[in-house]
Amino acid sequence: MSIVKVIEVLATSDKSFDDAAQNAVTEASKTVKNIQSVYIKEMNANVTNNQIVSYAVNAKVSFEIES
């Protein structure tokens, strides 16, 4: 039997939501191993002068605990 843990990570990008999601996984992988999936719970963008200037995601990252 394996145990899967879920953490919530907030990440941003100046490029896209995809890039923000990748940043969430990249940052999480610095402290946890065996990442299995990422679920994007929320997405939002900051707008200045009618232009999107940054993208943000609230991601749930799941990983298996080694026994």
Coordinates of C-alpha atoms in Angstrom, one line a residue:
M1 CA 0.0 0.0 0.0
S2 CA 1.3 3.5 -0.8
I3 CA 0.5 6.8 0.8
V4 CA 0.0 9.9 -1.4
K5 CA 0.3 13.3 0.1
V6 CA -1.0 16.6 -1.3
I7 CA 0.5 20.0 -0.9
E8 CA -0.8 23.4 -2.1
V9 CA 1.6 25.6 -4.0
L10 CA 1.1 29.1 -5.4
A11 CA 3.2 30.0 -8.4
T12 CA 3.4 32.8 -10.9
S13 CA 4.8 33.5 -14.4
D14 CA 5.1 36.5 -16.8
K15 CA 4.5 34.1 -19.8
S16 CA 1.4 31.9 -19.3
F17 CA -0.7 29.7 -17.1
D18 CA 1.2 26.7 -18.4
D19 CA 4.4 28.2 -17.3
A20 CA 3.0 29.1 -13.9
A21 CA 1.9 25.5 -13.4
Q22 CA 5.4 24.2 -14.4
N23 CA 6.9 26.7 -11.9
A24 CA 4.7 25.2 -9.2
V25 CA 6.0 21.7 -10.0
T26 CA 9.6 22.9 -10.3
E27 CA 9.5 24.6 -6.9
A28 CA 7.8 21.7 -5.2
S29 CA 10.3 19.3 -6.6
K30 CA 13.1 21.1 -4.7
T31 CA 11.7 19.8 -1.4
V32 CA 9.6 16.7 -2.3
K33 CA 10.2 13.6 -4.4
N34 CA 8.0 11.2 -6.4
I35 CA 5.6 13.9 -7.7
Q36 CA 2.8 12.1 -9.4
S37 CA 0.3 14.8 -10.5
V38 CA -0.7 18.5 -10.3
Y39 CA -4.3 19.8 -10.1
I40 CA -4.8 23.4 -10.9
K41 CA -7.3 24.6 -8.3
E42 CA -7.5 28.3 -9.3
M43 CA -6.0 30.5 -12.0
N44 CA -5.9 34.3 -12.1
A45 CA -4.1 37.0 -14.0
N46 CA -3.0 40.6 -13.0
V47 CA -3.9 43.3 -15.5
T48 CA -2.2 46.7 -16.1
N49 CA -3.4 49.1 -18.8
N50 CA -5.7 46.5 -20.3
Q51 CA -2.8 44.0 -20.7
I52 CA -2.1 40.8 -18.7
V53 CA 1.2 41.3 -16.9
S54 CA 1.4 38.1 -14.9
Y55 CA -0.3 34.7 -14.5
A56 CA -0.8 32.9 -11.2
V57 CA -2.0 29.4 -10.3
N58 CA -3.0 27.7 -7.0
A59 CA -1.8 24.1 -7.6
K60 CA -2.3 21.0 -5.6
V61 CA 0.7 18.8 -6.1
S62 CA 0.5 15.1 -5.1
F63 CA 3.4 12.9 -4.4
E64 CA 4.0 9.4 -3.0
I65 CA 5.6 8.9 0.4
E66 CA 8.4 6.5 0.5
S67 CA 8.0 3.8 3.1

